[in-house]
Coordinates of C-alpha atoms in Angstrom, one line a residue:
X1045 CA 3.2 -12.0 32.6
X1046 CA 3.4 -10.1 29.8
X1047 CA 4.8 -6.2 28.1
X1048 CA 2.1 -4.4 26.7
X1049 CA 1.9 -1.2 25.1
X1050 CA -1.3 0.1 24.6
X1051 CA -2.4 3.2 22.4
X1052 CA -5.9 4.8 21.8
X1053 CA -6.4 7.5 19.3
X1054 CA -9.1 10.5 19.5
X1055 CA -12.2 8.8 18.6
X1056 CA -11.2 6.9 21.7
X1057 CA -10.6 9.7 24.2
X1058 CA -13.2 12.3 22.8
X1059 CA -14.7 12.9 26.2
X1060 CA -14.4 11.8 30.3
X1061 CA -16.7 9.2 29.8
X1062 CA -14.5 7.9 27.0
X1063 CA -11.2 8.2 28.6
X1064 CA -12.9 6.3 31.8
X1065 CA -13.4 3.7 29.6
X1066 CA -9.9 3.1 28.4
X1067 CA -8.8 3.1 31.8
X1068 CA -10.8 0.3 32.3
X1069 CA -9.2 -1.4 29.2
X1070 CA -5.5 -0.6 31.1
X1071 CA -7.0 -1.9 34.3
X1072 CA -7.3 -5.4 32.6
X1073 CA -4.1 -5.5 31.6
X1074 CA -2.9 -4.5 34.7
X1075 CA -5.2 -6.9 37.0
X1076 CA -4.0 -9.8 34.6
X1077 CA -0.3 -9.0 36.2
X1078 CA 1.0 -7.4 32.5
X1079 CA 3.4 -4.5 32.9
X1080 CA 2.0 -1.4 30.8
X1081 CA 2.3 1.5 29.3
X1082 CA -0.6 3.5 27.1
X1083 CA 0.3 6.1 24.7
X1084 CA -2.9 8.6 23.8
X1085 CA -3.2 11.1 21.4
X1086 CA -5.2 14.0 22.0
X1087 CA -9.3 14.1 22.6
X1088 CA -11.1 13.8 19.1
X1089 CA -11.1 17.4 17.1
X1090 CA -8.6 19.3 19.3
X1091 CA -5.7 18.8 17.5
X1092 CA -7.7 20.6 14.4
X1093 CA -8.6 23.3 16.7
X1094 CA -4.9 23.9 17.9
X1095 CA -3.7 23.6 14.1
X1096 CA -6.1 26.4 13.2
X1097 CA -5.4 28.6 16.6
X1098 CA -1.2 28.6 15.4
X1099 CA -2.7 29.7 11.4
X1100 CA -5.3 32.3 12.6
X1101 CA -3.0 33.8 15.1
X1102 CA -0.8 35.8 12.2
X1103 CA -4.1 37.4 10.6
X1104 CA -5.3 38.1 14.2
X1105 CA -2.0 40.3 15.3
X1106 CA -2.1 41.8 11.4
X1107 CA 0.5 40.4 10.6
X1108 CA 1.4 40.7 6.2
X1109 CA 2.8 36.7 6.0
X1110 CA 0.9 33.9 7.0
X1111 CA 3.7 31.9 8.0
X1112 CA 4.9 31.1 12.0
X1113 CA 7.3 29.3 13.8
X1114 CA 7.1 25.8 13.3
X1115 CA 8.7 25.2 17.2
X1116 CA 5.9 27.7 18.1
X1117 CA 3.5 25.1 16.1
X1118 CA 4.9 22.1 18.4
X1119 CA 4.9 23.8 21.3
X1120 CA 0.7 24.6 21.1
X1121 CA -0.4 21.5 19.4
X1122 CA 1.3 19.0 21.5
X1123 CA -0.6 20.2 24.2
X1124 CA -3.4 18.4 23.0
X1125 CA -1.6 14.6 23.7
X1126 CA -0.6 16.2 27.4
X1127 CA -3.9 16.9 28.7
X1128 CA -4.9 13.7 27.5
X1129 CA -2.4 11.6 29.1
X1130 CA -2.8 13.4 32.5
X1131 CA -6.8 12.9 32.2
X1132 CA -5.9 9.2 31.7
X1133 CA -3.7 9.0 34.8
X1134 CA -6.0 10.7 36.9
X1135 CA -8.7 8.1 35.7
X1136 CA -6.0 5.3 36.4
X1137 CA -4.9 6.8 39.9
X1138 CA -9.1 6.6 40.5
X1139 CA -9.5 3.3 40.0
X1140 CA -6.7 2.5 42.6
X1141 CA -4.1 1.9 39.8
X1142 CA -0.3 3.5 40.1
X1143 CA 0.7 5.4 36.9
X1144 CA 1.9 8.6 36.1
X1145 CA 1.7 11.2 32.6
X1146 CA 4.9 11.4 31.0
X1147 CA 5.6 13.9 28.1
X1148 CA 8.0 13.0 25.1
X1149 CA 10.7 15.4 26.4
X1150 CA 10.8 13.4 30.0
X1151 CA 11.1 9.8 28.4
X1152 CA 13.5 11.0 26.7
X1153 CA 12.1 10.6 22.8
X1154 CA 15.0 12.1 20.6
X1155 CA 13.7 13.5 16.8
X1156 CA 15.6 15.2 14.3
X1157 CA 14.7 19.0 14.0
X1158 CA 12.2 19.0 11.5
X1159 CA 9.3 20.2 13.4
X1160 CA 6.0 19.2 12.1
X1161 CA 7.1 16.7 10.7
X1162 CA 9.7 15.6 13.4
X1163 CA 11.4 11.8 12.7
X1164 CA 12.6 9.5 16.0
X1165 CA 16.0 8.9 16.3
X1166 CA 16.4 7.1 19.4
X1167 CA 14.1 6.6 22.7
X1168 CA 15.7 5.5 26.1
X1169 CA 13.0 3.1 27.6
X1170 CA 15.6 2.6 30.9
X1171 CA 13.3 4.6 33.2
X1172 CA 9.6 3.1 32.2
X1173 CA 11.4 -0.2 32.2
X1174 CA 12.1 0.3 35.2
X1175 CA 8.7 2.0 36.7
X1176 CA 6.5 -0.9 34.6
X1177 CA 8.7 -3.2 37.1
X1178 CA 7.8 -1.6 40.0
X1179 CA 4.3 -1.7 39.1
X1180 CA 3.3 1.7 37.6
X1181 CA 1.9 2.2 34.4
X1182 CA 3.4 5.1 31.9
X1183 CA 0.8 7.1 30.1
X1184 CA 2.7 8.9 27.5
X1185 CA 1.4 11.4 25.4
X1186 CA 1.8 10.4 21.7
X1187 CA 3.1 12.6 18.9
X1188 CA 5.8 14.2 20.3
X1189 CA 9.0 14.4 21.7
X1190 CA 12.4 16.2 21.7
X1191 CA 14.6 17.9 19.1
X1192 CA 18.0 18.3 19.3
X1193 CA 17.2 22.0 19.7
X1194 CA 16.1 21.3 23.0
X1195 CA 12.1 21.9 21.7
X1196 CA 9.5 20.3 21.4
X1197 CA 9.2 18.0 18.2
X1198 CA 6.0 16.5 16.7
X1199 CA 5.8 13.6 14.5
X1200 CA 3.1 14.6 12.1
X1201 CA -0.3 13.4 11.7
X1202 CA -1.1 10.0 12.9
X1203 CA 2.4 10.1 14.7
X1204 CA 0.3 8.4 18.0
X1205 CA 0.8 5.3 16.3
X1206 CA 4.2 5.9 15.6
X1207 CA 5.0 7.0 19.0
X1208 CA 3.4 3.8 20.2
X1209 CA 5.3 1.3 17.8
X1210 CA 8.5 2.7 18.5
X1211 CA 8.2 2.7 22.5
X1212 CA 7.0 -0.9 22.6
X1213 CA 10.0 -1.3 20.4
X1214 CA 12.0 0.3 23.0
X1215 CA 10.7 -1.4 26.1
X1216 CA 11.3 -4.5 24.1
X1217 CA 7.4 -5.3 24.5
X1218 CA 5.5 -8.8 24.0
X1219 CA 2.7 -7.0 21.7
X1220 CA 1.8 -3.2 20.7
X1221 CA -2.3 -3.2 20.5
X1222 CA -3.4 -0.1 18.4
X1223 CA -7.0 0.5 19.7
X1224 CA -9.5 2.6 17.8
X1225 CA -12.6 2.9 16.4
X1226 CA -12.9 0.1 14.3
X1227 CA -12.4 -3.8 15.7
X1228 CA -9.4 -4.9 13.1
X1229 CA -8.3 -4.8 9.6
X1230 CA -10.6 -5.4 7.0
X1231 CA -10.3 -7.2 3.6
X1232 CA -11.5 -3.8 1.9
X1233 CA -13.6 -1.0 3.0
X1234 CA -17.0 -2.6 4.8
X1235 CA -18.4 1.0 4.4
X1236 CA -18.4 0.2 0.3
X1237 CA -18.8 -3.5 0.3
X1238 CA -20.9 -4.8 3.4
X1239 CA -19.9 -8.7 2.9
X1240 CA -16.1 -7.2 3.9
X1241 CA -14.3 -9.7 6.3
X1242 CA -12.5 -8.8 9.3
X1243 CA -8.6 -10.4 8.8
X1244 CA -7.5 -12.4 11.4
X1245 CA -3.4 -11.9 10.7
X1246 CA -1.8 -9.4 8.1
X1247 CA 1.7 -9.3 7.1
X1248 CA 3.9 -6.5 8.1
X1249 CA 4.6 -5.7 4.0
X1250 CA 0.7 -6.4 2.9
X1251 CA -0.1 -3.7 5.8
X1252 CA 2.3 -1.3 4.5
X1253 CA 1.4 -1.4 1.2
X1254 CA -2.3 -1.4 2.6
X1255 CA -1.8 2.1 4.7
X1256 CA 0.0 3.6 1.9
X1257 CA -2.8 3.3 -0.8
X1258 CA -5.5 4.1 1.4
X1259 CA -6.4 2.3 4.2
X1260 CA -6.6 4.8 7.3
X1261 CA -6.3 2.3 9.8
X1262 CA -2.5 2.3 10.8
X1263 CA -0.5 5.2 10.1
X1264 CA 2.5 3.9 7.3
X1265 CA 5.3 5.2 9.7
X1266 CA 3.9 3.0 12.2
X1267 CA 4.1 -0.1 9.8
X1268 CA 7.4 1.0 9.0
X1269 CA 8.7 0.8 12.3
X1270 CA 6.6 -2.7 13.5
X1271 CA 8.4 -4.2 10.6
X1272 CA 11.7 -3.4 10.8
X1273 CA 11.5 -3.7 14.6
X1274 CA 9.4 -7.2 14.1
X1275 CA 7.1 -5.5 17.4
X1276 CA 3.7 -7.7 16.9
X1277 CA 0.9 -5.2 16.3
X1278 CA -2.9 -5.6 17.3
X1279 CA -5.2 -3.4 15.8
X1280 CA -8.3 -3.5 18.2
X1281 CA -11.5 -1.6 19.2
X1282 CA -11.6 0.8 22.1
X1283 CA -15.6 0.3 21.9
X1284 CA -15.7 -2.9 23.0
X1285 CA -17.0 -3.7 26.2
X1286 CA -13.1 -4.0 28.3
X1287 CA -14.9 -7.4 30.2
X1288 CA -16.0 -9.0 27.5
X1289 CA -14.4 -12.4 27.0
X1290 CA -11.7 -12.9 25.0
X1291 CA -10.5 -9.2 25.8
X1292 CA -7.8 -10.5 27.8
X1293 CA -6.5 -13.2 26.0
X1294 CA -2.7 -12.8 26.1
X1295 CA -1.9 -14.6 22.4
X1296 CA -5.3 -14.1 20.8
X1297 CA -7.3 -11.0 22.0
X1298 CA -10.1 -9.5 19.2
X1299 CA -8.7 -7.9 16.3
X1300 CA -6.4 -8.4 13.3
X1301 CA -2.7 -9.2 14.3
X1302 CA 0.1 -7.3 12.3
X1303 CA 3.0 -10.0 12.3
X1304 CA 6.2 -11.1 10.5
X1305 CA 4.7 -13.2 7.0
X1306 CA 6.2 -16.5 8.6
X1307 CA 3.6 -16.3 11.3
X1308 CA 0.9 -16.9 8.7
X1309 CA 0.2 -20.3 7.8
X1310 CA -2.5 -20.3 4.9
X1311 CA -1.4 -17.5 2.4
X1312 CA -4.2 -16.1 0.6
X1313 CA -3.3 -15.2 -3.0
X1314 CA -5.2 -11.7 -2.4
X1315 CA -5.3 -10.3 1.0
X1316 CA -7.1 -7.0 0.6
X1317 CA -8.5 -4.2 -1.7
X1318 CA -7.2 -0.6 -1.0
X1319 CA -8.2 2.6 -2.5
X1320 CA -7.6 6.1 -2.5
X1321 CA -9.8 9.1 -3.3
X1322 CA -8.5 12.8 -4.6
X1323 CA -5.2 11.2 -6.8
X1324 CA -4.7 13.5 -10.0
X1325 CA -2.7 13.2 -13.5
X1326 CA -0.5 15.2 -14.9
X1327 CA 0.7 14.4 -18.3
X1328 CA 3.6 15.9 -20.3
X1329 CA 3.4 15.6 -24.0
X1330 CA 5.9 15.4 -26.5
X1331 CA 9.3 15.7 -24.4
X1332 CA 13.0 14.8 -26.0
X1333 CA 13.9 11.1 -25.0
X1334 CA 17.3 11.7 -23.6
X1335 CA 19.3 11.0 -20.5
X1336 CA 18.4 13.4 -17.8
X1337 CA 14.5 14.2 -18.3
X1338 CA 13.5 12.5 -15.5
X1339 CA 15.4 14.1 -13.0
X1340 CA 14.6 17.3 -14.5
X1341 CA 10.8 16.8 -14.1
X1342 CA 11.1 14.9 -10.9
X1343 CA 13.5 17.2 -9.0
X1344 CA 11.5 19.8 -8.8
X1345 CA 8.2 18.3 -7.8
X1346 CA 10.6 16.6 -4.9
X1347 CA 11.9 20.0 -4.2
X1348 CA 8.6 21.0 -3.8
X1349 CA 7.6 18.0 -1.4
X1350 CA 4.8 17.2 -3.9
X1351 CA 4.5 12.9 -3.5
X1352 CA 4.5 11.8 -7.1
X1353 CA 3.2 8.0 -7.3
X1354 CA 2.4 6.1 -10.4
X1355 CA 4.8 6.9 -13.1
X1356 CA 4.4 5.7 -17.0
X1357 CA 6.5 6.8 -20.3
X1358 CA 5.6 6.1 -23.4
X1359 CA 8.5 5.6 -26.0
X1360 CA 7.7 7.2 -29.8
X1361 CA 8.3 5.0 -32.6
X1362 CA 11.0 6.8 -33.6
X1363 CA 12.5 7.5 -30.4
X1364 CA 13.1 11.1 -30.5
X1365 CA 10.1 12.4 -28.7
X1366 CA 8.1 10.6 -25.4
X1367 CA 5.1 11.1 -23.0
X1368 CA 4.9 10.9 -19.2
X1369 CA 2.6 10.7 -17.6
X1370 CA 2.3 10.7 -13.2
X1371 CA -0.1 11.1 -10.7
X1372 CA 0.0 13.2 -7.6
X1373 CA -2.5 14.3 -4.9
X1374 CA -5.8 16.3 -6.3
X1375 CA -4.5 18.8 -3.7
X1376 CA -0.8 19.2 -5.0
X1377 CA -1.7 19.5 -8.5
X1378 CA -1.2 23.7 -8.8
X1379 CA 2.1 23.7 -7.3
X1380 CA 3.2 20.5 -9.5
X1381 CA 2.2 22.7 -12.5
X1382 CA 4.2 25.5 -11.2
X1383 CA 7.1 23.6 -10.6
X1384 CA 6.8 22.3 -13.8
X1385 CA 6.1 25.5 -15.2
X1386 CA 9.0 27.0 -14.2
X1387 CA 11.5 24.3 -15.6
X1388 CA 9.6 24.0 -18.9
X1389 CA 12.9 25.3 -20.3
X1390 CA 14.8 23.0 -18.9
X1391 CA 12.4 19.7 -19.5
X1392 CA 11.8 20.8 -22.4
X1393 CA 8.2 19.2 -23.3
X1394 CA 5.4 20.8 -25.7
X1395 CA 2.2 20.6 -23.6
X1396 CA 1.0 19.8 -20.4
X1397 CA -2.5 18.3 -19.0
X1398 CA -3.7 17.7 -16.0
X1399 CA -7.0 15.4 -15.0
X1400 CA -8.1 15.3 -11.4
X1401 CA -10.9 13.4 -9.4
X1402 CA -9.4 10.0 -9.9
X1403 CA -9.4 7.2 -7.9
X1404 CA -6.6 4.2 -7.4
X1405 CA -7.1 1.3 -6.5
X1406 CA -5.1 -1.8 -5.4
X1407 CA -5.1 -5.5 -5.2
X1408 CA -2.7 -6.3 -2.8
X1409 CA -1.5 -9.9 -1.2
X1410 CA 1.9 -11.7 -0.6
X1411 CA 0.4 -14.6 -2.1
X1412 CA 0.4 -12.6 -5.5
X1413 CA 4.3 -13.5 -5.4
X1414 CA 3.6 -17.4 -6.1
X1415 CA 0.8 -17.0 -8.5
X1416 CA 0.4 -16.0 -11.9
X1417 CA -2.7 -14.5 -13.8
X1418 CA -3.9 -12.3 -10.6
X1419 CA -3.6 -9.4 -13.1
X1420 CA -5.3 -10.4 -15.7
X1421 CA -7.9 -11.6 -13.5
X1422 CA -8.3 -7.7 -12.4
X1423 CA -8.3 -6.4 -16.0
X1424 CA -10.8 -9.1 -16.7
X1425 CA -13.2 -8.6 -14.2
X1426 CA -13.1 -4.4 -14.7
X1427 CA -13.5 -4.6 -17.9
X1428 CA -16.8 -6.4 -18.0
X1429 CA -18.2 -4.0 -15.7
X1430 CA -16.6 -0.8 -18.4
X1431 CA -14.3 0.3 -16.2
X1432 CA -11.6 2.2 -18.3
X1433 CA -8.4 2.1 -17.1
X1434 CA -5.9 4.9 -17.0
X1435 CA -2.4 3.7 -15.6
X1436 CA -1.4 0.4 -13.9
X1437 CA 1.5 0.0 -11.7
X1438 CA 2.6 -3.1 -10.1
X1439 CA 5.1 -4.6 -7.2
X1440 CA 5.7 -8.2 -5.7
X1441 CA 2.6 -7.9 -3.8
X1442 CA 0.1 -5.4 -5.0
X1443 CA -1.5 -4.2 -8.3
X1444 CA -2.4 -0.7 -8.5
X1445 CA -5.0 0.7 -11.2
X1446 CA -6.2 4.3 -11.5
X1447 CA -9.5 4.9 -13.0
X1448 CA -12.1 7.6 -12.7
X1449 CA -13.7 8.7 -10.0
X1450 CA -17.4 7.6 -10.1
X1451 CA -16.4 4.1 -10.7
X1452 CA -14.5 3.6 -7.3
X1453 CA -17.0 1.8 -5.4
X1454 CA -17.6 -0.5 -8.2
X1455 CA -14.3 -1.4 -8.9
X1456 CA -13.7 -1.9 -5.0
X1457 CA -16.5 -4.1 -4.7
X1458 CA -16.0 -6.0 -8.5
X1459 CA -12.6 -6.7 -7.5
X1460 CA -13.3 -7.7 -3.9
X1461 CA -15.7 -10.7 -5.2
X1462 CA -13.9 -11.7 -8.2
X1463 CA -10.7 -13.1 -5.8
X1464 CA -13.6 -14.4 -3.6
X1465 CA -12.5 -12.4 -0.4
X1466 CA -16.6 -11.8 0.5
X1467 CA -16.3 -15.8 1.2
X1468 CA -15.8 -16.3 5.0

């Protein structure tokens, strides 16, 4: 017997028909003697259609601002995770199975008070411990739970997955499996390069790294949490048929396993090939190379909650003037101007440019730690094909290289073959 938390995201609880089939999943956890509990997020679309009710709602009444509440915000769009999870347990109670909805206030999940964007700060699993004993599974609705105002928190988007990772981490459970609508982590994109390989185990940092430059597969607070909490993580497919064999196999059911890296035998040098879409540059020319230029720039963009990534300076021969250049989300490049616009004074650089439409991608592997030349062998291989590239940065375990826009799914697929991961 075995503690299982399972979690299905929206894809996988779009309709009646689709929730009847998770319940089935549940059932054969339960009939195999496991204690469970299922975190859900809410049916596929109807978080967007809260989201725009709380932003339409100002312009409906008349009001001048478009701003709201944001505890008003939490309040209407967690409602999408509570019908959800009550749906589920009604399915559940139909098929002769004991469980029961709870809500993140009745757990209780404890946030901070950012709402929106709501962080977890401590979950008592006493009472679900104690109801999984007894035989009932818990059917909690994902993304939410309580500030210390006494409201209604939500985690942000993809916070399901958090909410799931950090209640298996609670109940001190045997395995979290993430089900959705794909059957596992793959070595890149199998939507750009068909000969993609489904990964059998991934290490907690390559998935990190993985979610944060592009891979929408796990959500990175989820990661986050799985590895500092070591809570072995299964990312599997709701779609599959919940009898099918192998389904129920307690140490090796379908899907990629996100473990600790001393779980994984046979390292590969290069695990996997990331990439995301909409990044932008923003270069400032000519600024004065002293102390305290970089805080000026970057202060403000952090005041502004603008996510700068990949950062590279250029050092005049002289040493009296520099160029920076950064990258930012396509979306966040106005308001990184204006930020940057209004401390020109204080930066004190000549000119500014901006490029967007670029794409980064990223070679990324713990294996790249014992090996040299996996660089150059990117460089290599991109520059056969003319890709130019714009900026590189680098880690332990990953490579990232931003380049333009048309050229993504070339790059993805060039890089993909050249470290042989379209092998099986």
């Amino acid at each position: 017997m075995a503690r299982i938390v399972m979690k299905f995201g929206g894809t996988s609880v779009a309709n009646l028909e689709r929730i009847h089939n998770v319940a089935r999943h549940v059932k054969r956890e339960v009939d195999a003697g496991h204690e469970v509990a299922v975190v859900v997020s809410a049916m596929s679309g109807k978080t967007n259609e809260l989201v725009d009710w709380v932003q339409t709602m100002p312009k409906v009444a008349g009001a001048d601002s478009p701003f709201y509440d944001a505890r008003e915000y939490d309040a209407v769009v967690a409602s999408g995770e509570q019908v959800t999870s009550g749906l589920l347990a009604i399915a559940l109670q139909s098929l002769g199975i004991n469980a029961r909805s709870w809500q993140g206030w009745q757990i209780p999940i404890k946030t901070d008070n950012a709402h929106g964007a709501a962080r977890i700060q401590e979950i008592d699993g006493s009472d679900i411990i104690r109801r999984m004993g007894e035989g009932q599974v818990a059917v909690v609705a994902g993304f939410q739970g309580i500030g210390p105002d006494n409201r209604i928190a939500t985690l942000g988007r993809g916070g399901s997955d958090t909410s799931a990772v950090a209640i298996a981490a609670a109940v001190k459970a045997d395995r979290c499996d993430i089900y959705t609508d794909v059957d596992g982590v793959y070595t890149t994109d199998p939507r750009i390069e068909p000969k993609a390989r489904r990964l059998k185990k991934v290490a907690f940092e390559e998935m990190l790294e993985m979610a944060s430059l592009g891979a929408k597969v796990l959500q990175v607070r989820s990661v986050e949490l799985a590895m500092v909490h070591k809570v072995r993580t299964f990312v599997r497919s709701s779609f599959e048929d919940p009898d099918a064999p192998g389904m129920g196999d307690l140490l090796n059911p379908p899907g990629t396993l996100i473990c600790d890296e001393d779980e994984i035998v046979e390292q590969e040098v290069v695990t996997g090939i990331a990439y995301a879409k909409d990044e932008a540059q923003i270069s400032l020319r000519r600024l004065a190379d002293r102390p305290g230029v970089s805080a000026a720039i970057f202060g403000p963009l952090a005041e502004a909650h603008i996510n700068v990534d990949m950062i590279v300076q250029n050092i005049s021969e002289d040493g009296s003037k520099t160029d920076l250049t950064f990258t930012v989300p396509s979306g966040d490049v106005d308001k990184a101007l204006q930020a940057l616009a209004d401390n020109k004074e204080k930066i004190g650089f000549d000119v500014v440019q901006s490029e967007k439409g670029l794409v980064k991608v990223s070679v990324i592997g713990i294996g790249m730690r014992s090996h040299a030349g996996v660089a150059a062998t990117a460089f290599r291989a991109l520059a056969e094909k003319g890709i130019n590239i714009k900026a590189i940065t680098t880690s332990e375990i990953k490579i990232s290289i931003l380049i333009d826009g048309p050229y993504a799914e070339l790059a993805v697929r060039t890089l993909h073959s050249v470290y042989g991961l379209d092998k099986s």
